[in-house]
Amino acid sequence: MTNATTLKRPPTAPPARSAATENAVTTLKEHVVEIVSDSGEGAQRCGQSFGAIAAKMGNGVWTVEIIPAEIRPPARSVAGASGNRIRLGARRVSNGGDEANLVVAFNEQVLLGRVRAGELEADCIILLESMWREHSNAEIAASYMQAYDGLVKAGYRVYEIPMERECLKVVADTRRGKNMFALGMLCNLYSLDLQLAREQIALTFGKKDASVVRSNIMLLEAGYDWAAANLDFRFKIPAEQAKEPQIVVNGNMAMALGILASGMEVCAMYPITPATSASHYLSEVFEKVGGIVHQAEDEIAACAFAIGASYAGKCAVTITSGPGYSLKQEAIGLAVMGEIPLVVVNVQRGGPSTGLPTKAEQGDLLTAIFGSHGDAPKVVLAPSTIEDCFYSIITARRIAETFNMVVVVLSDANLATSQQPFRRPQFSDAWLAPPIDQSAVPDGWKPYDWHANSGIFRRFVPGQPGGMHTLTGLAHDASSHVAYDPEINQHSIRSRSLKLAALQKTLKPPPVFGAASGDLLVIGWGSTRGAIEEAVASLQADDHKVSSLHLTLLQPMPGGIKEILRGFKQFLAIEANWSDTVQEKLVDEANRRYSALATLLRSRYLVDIDCWSEVRGQPIKPGTIRRVILEKLCRH
Amino acid sequence: MVIATTDCLLRMYDDRHELEDYQGGVPRWCTGCGDNAILAAVQRLCRDENLRPEKTVFVSGIGCSSRFPHYMRTYGFHGIHGRALPVAEGIKMARPDLNVFVNTGDGDCCSIGAGHWIHAVRYNMNMTVMLHDNQIYGLTKMQASPTSPRGLRSNTTPHGAYLEALQPLTVTLGVQNVSFVAQAVDWIPDVLYDILSAAFHHKGFSFVRIIQRCPEWLPTMWEPWLHDPERVVLLSHERGLKIAADIAKIYRNRLQHDPVNLNGAREIASRLDPIPVGILYRNPDVPCYEELRHAGRLRPPQLIKAGLETEFDKFTIWPDEKHSRASPRTTRSADDGLLIS
Ligand SMILES: Cc1ncc(C[n+]2csc(CCOP(=O)(O)OP(=O)(O)O)c2C)c(N)n1
Ligand code: SF4
Ligand SMILES: [Mg+2]
């Protein structure tokens, strides 16, 4: 993979605030743009459209949703920022990047939310709605002016934009429309094709009537023209055209498409953020190809429903997030014990308990591997890109059915809402689940004829004459008869465990990003891949002997890792979950809690793997990772 | 031609099933346990309906009663405590061609699985549900259940159960989409059989509460009812149960009740003594969830492929004309995108 997008700062735009019409175009390799508003004002749609237009022009894009935890946070509140972050690049972009270079804000409060979260670079360009300066409520006007002065003093380049006034020239209700004005401005500022933007609007509002499309296009053009006439800087990020068709969806949609493509027929779920949007999209499209999304009464029921469907038919899937995943544990154990194929998707969010419902975290790795009481071996996959989200479901279905196992797919809130173009997949019959076997079971076959070395067996599905047996969650023998015999229990648990070894033997060693030897190997899993590899690439460019390893199969881990570790002097796992730092007064080697992957790797490979992790609810930034790696290198 | 006829005759011969064809493992219930009577009635029903054992699934949770599937020679699913209903729903959704039966205890259905019970009534999927209501937790050795009568001494209520018993019939009849509710007692096997048969023939969620004796923990509980046929009231109607002459001779306490009458059913459901036995409610017109969801459609790969391509089209960015449209598309091959090989 070569996604070594640069970390270098873009050349700064002319700082002058004076409005001029000369079109000084600055060519950039990449830029990070944010659009924030109160929720309901459409900043998200503006951001998504902006990303889509840029992607259509061939730019690499990564879009991240900025979501308040409440559905309708109070208007003009610091915690209420809703919108999108779009990172545009000349080439493929693999993560949300570092601090924003340009922000469009519909009021100063949501903007302050982003400033305080440290999301803006030091001299970030800010395009701020100016209507509040003249607001009839003196308090609001004062708060606006105070914020404005503070931002200017802090060195941000603030442009006041009369969005409200300009929009009122086009439409009566600006709450629905200011976002398209903003989109027009951005298209002008980033030299995007206005015609593509019009087409995007037609696509977005196509289902509504023509007048809606027309007024939105008028707003778009108004924004475009206003920026052309009044702003004195332009950017251009020349795109390196992709040679193949690309599809642009977020991680959750990619998973839903993966479910479609896997041939699974039943998806049972209970609404929970951030997993729900996958089921929303799936509900729209699954039935057209004969699939069913069942919204169960709770997550336990959803899991049990999927297990029932799997048992009697093709492998089924249940989708959830943290709290729902916890509820499913007992049923997952049943699927393990009964050896029923099952795909469980956990779009991780911040935990424990209700935690951070809309924020990203990688806190469920150990529970995915070790969850459910007793010895409950499961397969755990973690997609690391939007493309992986699609293929991981197809892979999960296939493993589940081949090994009669539970396969957990660990995505997270970061992948769920991020968009990144990837090569349009080419359909293959091999993706689909095979038809349900209804042939007669030969005499003498048993429902659990565990293979002596691999534990693998052929399951009997209802409808197969001669295969009648009662599946049970109690300990059982090869005939599925309840058995409390010590030898049988020892043997059946061994057989279920061996399947992991059998699967592991089919895996290729994971590729190392960078040289096969060096001073430091950074190790990650899941959604942090883009940020880690970007940071590592930038350090490699500076002649640091750093490489990285990214795992997408966490249980079982592929072979060859021990050999990879031999090439390096030090190791650092980087992940978005908790670990103690040794700087803590009470923490030492005897009680330090390591991050999840570090814990796994330390115990398996007996290597002193250090870790760095954070749980700020945000995707880890490449700049942060670069700093952390440099610190680690300096300490030694 | 000749061969075909022979084949056909052979199959007809083969297709006839005897009781033994439905008998699985030897039941391990206590002597006199009411579950034995339910098992006998169900095996008779399967034989009389000539159900194909491989097309029949018994689903249960955990409890004495949930051992039921092991004693059938059909497919069975002995799952986890309280979750028999959602498992059965998943089975029915994936395979509407299967005959689905559920065996669940009063703890399994009315306590830990109560949420599922309410929703299962509302889904109204075509299955026959037997609530083995012994009014006690049998398997875990005599703890109070939600249906234990107030004052019942158990291991967790040594001074008597504190609360009034939950009434499964009134609860079920209160849920939207209820389509079949009946009550049986294990000690009148012929009526139990008739009720299960009616339940089986009803298309929808057929809920049969069976008052089941647990001689191990509550040996004397039902004695007064056993010895006094007057403490049972048989519900009869031309659209409900028809009472056989020999039964009618013993159980003379009878009530004409038309099962289309929901309010009447609710009124009868709230009577505890004498015990109403028969069909309280039946409405064949309530739609089944699996039909509303068009379960069991054929999904040829072509359909899936077409659906997928339509979706891909919505999100595709095509490269510039000059780049590719004319040239062959070099999209990735089917497998190199998979996480493993
Ligand atoms: C999650 C869970 N909690 C508790 C139990 C223990 N348990 C097994 S059966 C049972 C109650 C059985 O009562 P009932 O459902 O009435 O069935 P019966 O034995 O009376 O037929 C309990 C509490 C369990 N197996 N699983
Ligand atoms: S304990 Fe009661 S319910 Fe359980 S088998 Fe014995 S008699 Fe039947
Ligand atoms: Mg009971």
Coordinates of N, CA and C in Angstrom, one line a residue, chain A residues 55-56 241-249 253 257 260-261 263-265 281 285-298 300-301 304-305 307-309 311-312 330-331 334 340 387-388 390-392 394-395 398-399 423-429 431-432 436 438 460-465 467-474 482 484 506-508 552-553, chain B residues 52-55 57-58 62 67 69-81 83 86-91 93-95 97-98 112 115-117 119-120 123 125 289 292-320 322-324 329-341:
Chain A
A55 N -14.6 14.1 -4.8 CA -14.3 12.7 -5.1 C -14.6 12.5 -6.6
K56 N -15.7 13.1 -7.1 CA -16.0 12.9 -8.5 C -14.9 13.6 -9.4
Q241 N -6.2 11.3 -11.2 CA -7.3 10.6 -11.6 C -7.2 9.1 -11.4
A242 N -8.2 8.5 -10.7 CA -8.3 7.0 -10.6 C -8.6 6.4 -12.0
K243 N -8.0 5.3 -12.3 CA -8.2 4.7 -13.6 C -9.3 3.7 -13.6
E244 N -9.8 3.4 -12.4 CA -10.9 2.4 -12.4 C -12.1 3.1 -11.7
P245 N -13.3 2.6 -12.0 CA -14.5 3.1 -11.3 C -14.3 2.9 -9.8
Q246 N -14.7 3.9 -9.0 CA -14.6 3.9 -7.6 C -16.0 4.0 -7.0
I247 N -16.2 3.4 -5.8 CA -17.5 3.7 -5.2 C -17.2 4.4 -3.9
V248 N -18.1 5.4 -3.6 CA -18.0 6.2 -2.4 C -19.1 5.9 -1.4
V249 N -18.8 5.3 -0.4 CA -19.8 5.0 0.7 C -19.1 5.1 2.0
M253 N -22.3 1.7 5.3 CA -23.0 1.3 4.1 C -22.2 0.2 3.4
L257 N -23.6 -3.3 2.2 CA -23.4 -3.8 0.8 C -22.7 -5.2 0.9
L260 N -25.3 -7.8 1.6 CA -26.0 -8.1 0.3 C -25.2 -9.0 -0.5
A261 N -23.9 -8.7 -0.6 CA -23.0 -9.5 -1.5 C -22.6 -10.8 -0.9
G263 N -24.7 -13.0 0.3 CA -25.7 -14.0 0.2 C -26.4 -14.3 1.4
M264 N -26.1 -13.6 2.5 CA -26.9 -13.9 3.8 C -28.3 -13.4 3.5
E265 N -29.2 -13.9 4.3 CA -30.6 -13.6 4.0 C -31.3 -12.9 5.1
Y281 N -29.8 1.6 5.9 CA -29.5 1.5 4.5 C -29.9 0.1 4.0
V285 N -32.6 -1.6 1.0 CA -32.2 -2.4 -0.2 C -32.3 -3.9 -0.1
F286 N -32.3 -4.4 1.1 CA -32.1 -5.8 1.3 C -33.3 -6.6 0.7
E287 N -34.5 -6.1 0.9 CA -35.7 -6.8 0.5 C -35.8 -7.0 -1.0
K288 N -35.2 -6.0 -1.7 CA -35.2 -6.1 -3.2 C -34.5 -7.3 -3.7
V289 N -33.6 -7.8 -2.9 CA -33.0 -9.1 -3.3 C -33.4 -10.2 -2.4
G290 N -34.5 -10.1 -1.8 CA -35.1 -11.2 -1.0 C -34.6 -11.3 0.4
G291 N -33.9 -10.3 0.9 CA -33.4 -10.4 2.3 C -34.3 -9.8 3.2
I292 N -34.1 -10.0 4.5 CA -35.0 -9.5 5.6 C -34.2 -8.8 6.7
V293 N -34.5 -7.6 7.0 CA -34.0 -6.9 8.2 C -35.0 -7.0 9.2
H294 N -34.7 -7.7 10.3 CA -35.7 -7.9 11.4 C -35.3 -7.0 12.6
Q295 N -36.2 -6.0 12.9 CA -35.9 -5.2 14.1 C -36.6 -5.9 15.3
A296 N -35.7 -6.5 16.1 CA -36.2 -7.4 17.2 C -36.6 -6.5 18.4
E297 N -37.2 -7.1 19.4 CA -37.6 -6.4 20.6 C -36.4 -6.0 21.5
D298 N -35.3 -6.6 21.3 CA -34.0 -6.2 22.0 C -32.9 -7.0 21.4
I300 N -30.9 -9.3 22.7 CA -30.9 -10.7 22.9 C -31.7 -11.4 21.9
A301 N -32.9 -10.9 21.7 CA -33.9 -11.4 20.7 C -33.3 -11.4 19.3
A304 N -30.7 -14.1 19.1 CA -31.4 -15.4 19.1 C -32.1 -15.7 17.8
F305 N -32.7 -14.6 17.2 CA -33.4 -14.7 16.0 C -32.4 -15.1 14.9
I307 N -29.6 -16.6 15.2 CA -29.1 -17.9 15.5 C -30.2 -18.9 15.0
G308 N -31.5 -18.7 15.2 CA -32.5 -19.6 14.7 C -32.5 -19.6 13.2
A309 N -32.3 -18.4 12.6 CA -32.3 -18.4 11.1 C -31.1 -19.1 10.5
Y311 N -29.4 -21.5 12.0 CA -29.6 -23.0 12.3 C -30.4 -23.7 11.3
A312 N -31.5 -23.0 10.8 CA -32.4 -23.6 9.9 C -32.1 -23.3 8.5
E330 N -24.7 -14.2 26.1 CA -25.1 -15.5 26.4 C -25.5 -16.3 25.1
A331 N -26.2 -15.6 24.2 CA -26.6 -16.2 23.0 C -25.4 -16.5 22.1
L334 N -24.2 -19.7 23.1 CA -25.0 -20.8 22.6 C -24.6 -21.2 21.1
I340 N -23.1 -23.2 15.5 CA -24.0 -22.6 14.5 C -23.3 -21.4 13.9
E387 N -13.1 -0.1 2.4 CA -13.1 -1.2 1.5 C -13.2 -2.5 2.3
D388 N -12.4 -2.6 3.4 CA -12.4 -3.8 4.2 C -13.8 -4.0 4.8
F390 N -16.6 -3.7 3.5 CA -17.3 -4.5 2.5 C -16.9 -5.9 2.5
Y391 N -15.6 -6.1 2.3 CA -15.1 -7.5 2.1 C -15.1 -8.3 3.4
S392 N -15.0 -7.6 4.5 CA -14.9 -8.4 5.8 C -16.2 -9.2 6.1
I394 N -18.2 -10.5 3.8 CA -18.2 -11.7 2.9 C -17.3 -12.7 3.5
T395 N -16.1 -12.3 3.9 CA -15.1 -13.2 4.5 C -15.7 -13.8 5.8
R398 N -18.2 -16.5 5.1 CA -17.5 -17.7 4.6 C -16.9 -18.5 5.7
I399 N -16.2 -17.8 6.5 CA -15.5 -18.5 7.7 C -16.5 -19.1 8.6
R423 N -12.1 0.9 -5.0 CA -12.4 0.3 -6.3 C -13.7 -0.5 -6.3
R424 N -14.5 -0.2 -7.3 CA -15.8 -0.8 -7.4 C -15.6 -2.4 -7.4
P425 N -16.2 -3.1 -6.5 CA -16.0 -4.5 -6.5 C -16.7 -5.2 -7.7
Q426 N -16.1 -6.3 -8.1 CA -16.7 -7.0 -9.2 C -17.3 -8.3 -8.6
F427 N -18.6 -8.4 -8.8 CA -19.3 -9.5 -8.2 C -18.8 -10.9 -8.6
S428 N -18.8 -11.7 -7.6 CA -18.5 -13.1 -7.8 C -19.5 -14.0 -7.2
D429 N -19.9 -15.1 -7.9 CA -20.8 -16.1 -7.3 C -20.2 -16.7 -6.0
W431 N -18.9 -15.3 -3.6 CA -19.2 -14.6 -2.4 C -20.4 -15.1 -1.7
L432 N -21.3 -15.7 -2.5 CA -22.6 -16.0 -1.9 C -22.6 -17.3 -1.1
I436 N -29.1 -24.1 0.7 CA -29.2 -24.9 1.9 C -29.2 -26.4 1.5
Q438 N -30.3 -29.9 1.5 CA -31.5 -30.7 1.9 C -31.4 -32.2 1.6
F460 N -25.9 -30.6 10.0 CA -27.2 -31.0 9.5 C -28.2 -29.9 9.6
V461 N -28.9 -29.6 8.6 CA -29.9 -28.6 8.6 C -31.3 -29.2 8.6
P462 N -32.2 -28.6 9.3 CA -33.6 -29.1 9.3 C -34.1 -29.3 7.8
G463 N -34.8 -30.4 7.5 CA -35.2 -30.7 6.2 C -34.4 -31.8 5.6
Q464 N -33.2 -32.0 6.2 CA -32.4 -33.2 5.7 C -32.9 -34.4 6.3
P465 N -33.4 -35.4 5.5 CA -33.9 -36.6 6.1 C -32.7 -37.4 6.7
G467 N -31.2 -36.6 9.4 CA -30.3 -35.8 10.2 C -30.9 -35.4 11.5
M468 N -32.0 -35.9 11.8 CA -32.8 -35.4 13.0 C -31.9 -35.5 14.3
H469 N -31.8 -34.4 15.0 CA -31.1 -34.4 16.3 C -31.6 -33.2 17.0
T470 N -31.3 -33.1 18.3 CA -31.6 -31.9 19.0 C -30.4 -31.2 19.4
L471 N -30.2 -30.0 18.8 CA -29.1 -29.2 19.1 C -29.3 -28.7 20.6
T472 N -28.2 -28.7 21.3 CA -28.3 -28.2 22.7 C -27.2 -27.4 23.2
G473 N -27.5 -26.5 24.1 CA -26.4 -25.7 24.7 C -25.8 -26.4 25.9
L474 N -26.3 -27.5 26.2 CA -25.7 -28.3 27.2 C -24.5 -29.1 26.6
V482 N -27.1 -35.0 25.3 CA -26.6 -34.3 26.5 C -25.6 -35.3 27.2
Y484 N -22.6 -35.5 30.4 CA -21.8 -34.9 31.5 C -20.6 -35.6 31.7
T506 N -4.6 -21.5 7.5 CA -4.9 -21.1 6.1 C -4.5 -19.6 5.9
L507 N -4.0 -18.9 6.9 CA -3.8 -17.5 6.8 C -2.4 -17.2 6.4
K508 N -2.3 -16.1 5.6 CA -1.0 -15.6 5.2 C -0.5 -14.6 6.2
T552 N -5.7 -7.4 10.7 CA -7.1 -7.4 10.5 C -7.8 -8.7 11.0
L553 N -7.0 -9.7 11.2 CA -7.5 -10.9 11.9 C -6.9 -11.0 13.3
Chain B
R52 N -43.6 -34.8 8.6 CA -42.3 -35.4 8.2 C -41.3 -35.0 9.3
P53 N -40.7 -36.0 10.0 CA -39.8 -35.7 11.1 C -38.7 -34.7 10.7
E54 N -38.2 -34.8 9.5 CA -37.1 -33.9 9.1 C -37.6 -32.5 8.8
K55 N -38.9 -32.3 8.7 CA -39.5 -31.0 8.4 C -40.1 -30.4 9.6
V57 N -39.5 -29.0 13.7 CA -38.5 -28.6 14.7 C -39.2 -28.2 16.0
F58 N -38.7 -28.8 17.1 CA -39.2 -28.4 18.4 C -38.2 -27.5 19.1
I62 N -34.8 -23.4 28.6 CA -34.1 -24.2 29.7 C -35.1 -24.4 30.8
R67 N -36.6 -29.8 28.2 CA -36.0 -31.1 27.7 C -36.8 -31.7 26.6
P69 N -37.6 -31.4 23.4 CA -37.2 -31.7 22.0 C -36.3 -33.0 22.0
H70 N -35.5 -33.2 23.1 CA -34.7 -34.4 23.1 C -35.5 -35.7 23.1
Y71 N -36.8 -35.6 23.4 CA -37.6 -36.9 23.5 C -38.4 -37.1 22.2
M72 N -38.2 -36.1 21.3 CA -38.8 -36.3 20.0 C -37.8 -36.8 19.0
R73 N -38.2 -37.5 17.9 CA -37.2 -37.9 16.9 C -37.4 -37.0 15.7
T74 N -37.4 -35.7 15.9 CA -37.5 -34.7 14.9 C -36.2 -33.8 15.0
Y75 N -36.2 -32.7 14.3 CA -35.1 -31.7 14.6 C -35.5 -31.0 15.9
G76 N -34.5 -30.6 16.7 CA -34.8 -30.0 18.0 C -33.8 -28.9 18.2
F77 N -34.2 -27.9 19.0 CA -33.3 -26.8 19.4 C -33.5 -26.5 20.9
H78 N -32.6 -27.0 21.7 CA -32.7 -26.8 23.1 C -31.7 -25.7 23.5
G79 N -32.3 -24.5 23.5 CA -31.4 -23.3 23.6 C -31.0 -22.8 24.9
I80 N -31.3 -21.5 25.2 CA -30.9 -20.9 26.4 C -32.2 -20.4 27.1
H81 N -32.1 -20.2 28.4 CA -33.2 -19.9 29.2 C -33.9 -18.6 28.8
R83 N -35.2 -17.8 25.8 CA -35.1 -17.3 24.4 C -35.6 -18.3 23.4
P86 N -37.6 -16.2 20.3 CA -36.9 -15.6 19.2 C -36.1 -16.6 18.4
V87 N -35.6 -17.6 19.0 CA -35.0 -18.7 18.1 C -36.0 -19.3 17.1
A88 N -37.2 -19.6 17.7 CA -38.2 -20.2 16.8 C -38.6 -19.2 15.7
E89 N -38.7 -17.9 16.0 CA -39.0 -16.9 15.0 C -38.0 -16.9 13.9
G90 N -36.7 -16.9 14.3 CA -35.6 -16.9 13.3 C -35.7 -18.2 12.4
I91 N -36.1 -19.3 13.0 CA -36.2 -20.5 12.2 C -37.3 -20.4 11.2
M93 N -38.7 -17.7 10.0 CA -38.4 -16.7 9.0 C -37.5 -17.2 7.9
A94 N -36.5 -18.0 8.4 CA -35.6 -18.6 7.4 C -36.3 -19.7 6.6
R95 N -37.1 -20.4 7.3 CA -37.7 -21.7 6.7 C -39.2 -21.8 7.0
D97 N -41.2 -23.3 5.5 CA -41.7 -24.7 5.1 C -41.6 -25.6 6.3
L98 N -41.0 -25.2 7.4 CA -40.8 -26.2 8.5 C -42.0 -26.0 9.5
I112 N -38.1 -14.8 32.6 CA -36.9 -14.3 31.9 C -37.2 -14.0 30.4
G115 N -40.5 -10.6 27.8 CA -40.5 -9.6 26.8 C -40.7 -10.2 25.4
H116 N -40.0 -11.4 25.2 CA -40.1 -12.1 23.9 C -41.5 -12.6 23.7
W117 N -42.1 -13.0 24.8 CA -43.5 -13.6 24.7 C -44.5 -12.6 24.2
H119 N -43.9 -9.9 22.4 CA -43.6 -9.6 21.0 C -43.9 -10.7 20.1
A120 N -43.7 -12.0 20.6 CA -44.0 -13.1 19.7 C -45.5 -13.1 19.4
Y123 N -45.9 -10.6 16.7 CA -45.4 -11.1 15.4 C -46.4 -12.0 14.7
M125 N -46.3 -15.3 14.2 CA -45.7 -16.2 13.3 C -46.3 -17.6 13.4
Y289 N -46.3 -12.5 10.4 CA -45.2 -11.7 10.2 C -44.3 -12.3 9.0
L292 N -45.9 -11.2 5.9 CA -45.7 -9.8 5.6 C -44.3 -9.5 5.1
R293 N -43.4 -10.3 5.6 CA -42.0 -10.1 5.2 C -41.6 -10.9 4.0
H294 N -42.5 -11.6 3.4 CA -42.2 -12.4 2.2 C -41.1 -13.4 2.5
A295 N -41.1 -14.1 3.6 CA -40.1 -15.0 3.9 C -40.1 -16.2 2.9
G296 N -39.0 -16.8 2.7 CA -38.9 -18.0 1.9 C -38.9 -17.8 0.4
R297 N -38.6 -16.5 0.0 CA -38.5 -16.3 -1.5 C -37.3 -16.9 -2.0
L298 N -37.3 -17.3 -3.3 CA -36.1 -17.8 -3.9 C -35.2 -16.6 -4.2
R299 N -33.9 -16.8 -4.0 CA -33.0 -15.7 -4.3 C -31.9 -16.2 -5.2
P300 N -32.1 -16.3 -6.5 CA -31.1 -16.8 -7.4 C -29.9 -15.8 -7.4
P301 N -28.7 -16.2 -7.6 CA -27.5 -15.3 -7.6 C -27.7 -14.2 -8.5
Q302 N -28.5 -14.4 -9.6 CA -28.6 -13.3 -10.6 C -29.4 -12.1 -9.9
L303 N -30.4 -12.4 -9.1 CA -31.1 -11.4 -8.4 C -30.2 -10.6 -7.5
I304 N -29.4 -11.3 -6.7 CA -28.5 -10.6 -5.8 C -27.5 -9.8 -6.6
K305 N -27.0 -10.3 -7.6 CA -26.0 -9.6 -8.4 C -26.6 -8.3 -9.0
A306 N -27.8 -8.5 -9.5 CA -28.5 -7.3 -10.1 C -28.7 -6.2 -9.1
G307 N -29.2 -6.7 -7.9 CA -29.5 -5.7 -6.8 C -28.2 -5.0 -6.4
L308 N -27.1 -5.8 -6.3 CA -25.8 -5.2 -5.9 C -25.3 -4.2 -6.9
E309 N -25.4 -4.6 -8.2 CA -24.9 -3.7 -9.2 C -25.7 -2.4 -9.2
T310 N -27.0 -2.5 -9.0 CA -27.8 -1.3 -9.0 C -27.3 -0.3 -7.8
E311 N -27.0 -1.0 -6.7 CA -26.5 -0.1 -5.6 C -25.2 0.4 -5.9
F312 N -24.3 -0.4 -6.4 CA -22.9 0.1 -6.8 C -23.1 1.3 -7.7
D313 N -24.0 1.2 -8.7 CA -24.1 2.3 -9.7 C -24.4 3.6 -9.0
K314 N -25.2 3.5 -7.9 CA -25.6 4.8 -7.2 C -24.4 5.5 -6.7
F315 N -23.4 4.7 -6.3 CA -22.3 5.3 -5.6 C -21.0 5.3 -6.4
T316 N -21.1 5.0 -7.7 CA -19.9 4.9 -8.5 C -19.4 6.2 -9.1
I317 N -18.1 6.4 -9.0 CA -17.5 7.5 -9.7 C -16.7 6.9 -10.9
W318 N -17.2 7.3 -12.1 CA -16.5 6.7 -13.2 C -15.3 7.5 -13.6
P319 N -14.2 6.9 -14.0 CA -13.0 7.7 -14.4 C -13.4 8.4 -15.7
D320 N -12.6 9.5 -16.0 CA -12.8 10.2 -17.2 C -12.9 9.4 -18.4
K322 N -11.6 9.6 -21.2 CA -10.3 9.3 -21.8 C -9.5 8.2 -21.1
H323 N -9.8 8.1 -19.8 CA -9.1 7.1 -19.1 C -9.6 5.7 -19.4
S324 N -10.9 5.5 -19.3 CA -11.2 4.1 -19.2 C -12.4 3.6 -20.0
R329 N -12.4 -2.9 -18.1 CA -12.4 -2.4 -16.7 C -11.5 -3.4 -15.9
T330 N -10.5 -2.9 -15.3 CA -9.7 -3.8 -14.5 C -10.0 -3.7 -13.1
T331 N -11.2 -4.0 -12.7 CA -11.6 -4.1 -11.3 C -11.0 -5.3 -10.7
R332 N -11.0 -5.3 -9.4 CA -10.3 -6.3 -8.7 C -11.0 -7.7 -8.9
S333 N -10.2 -8.7 -8.9 CA -10.8 -10.0 -9.1 C -11.6 -10.3 -7.8
A334 N -12.4 -11.4 -7.9 CA -13.4 -11.7 -6.8 C -12.7 -11.8 -5.5
D335 N -11.6 -12.3 -5.4 CA -11.1 -12.7 -4.1 C -10.0 -11.9 -3.5
D336 N -9.3 -11.1 -4.3 CA -8.2 -10.4 -3.7 C -8.6 -9.3 -2.7
G337 N -9.9 -9.0 -2.6 CA -10.3 -8.1 -1.6 C -10.5 -8.7 -0.3
L338 N -10.7 -10.0 -0.2 CA -11.0 -10.6 1.1 C -9.8 -10.5 2.0
L339 N -10.2 -10.5 3.3 CA -9.1 -10.3 4.3 C -8.2 -11.4 4.4
I340 N -8.6 -12.6 4.0 CA -7.8 -13.7 4.1 C -7.8 -14.4 2.8
S341 N -6.9 -15.4 2.6 CA -7.0 -16.1 1.3 C -7.4 -17.6 1.6

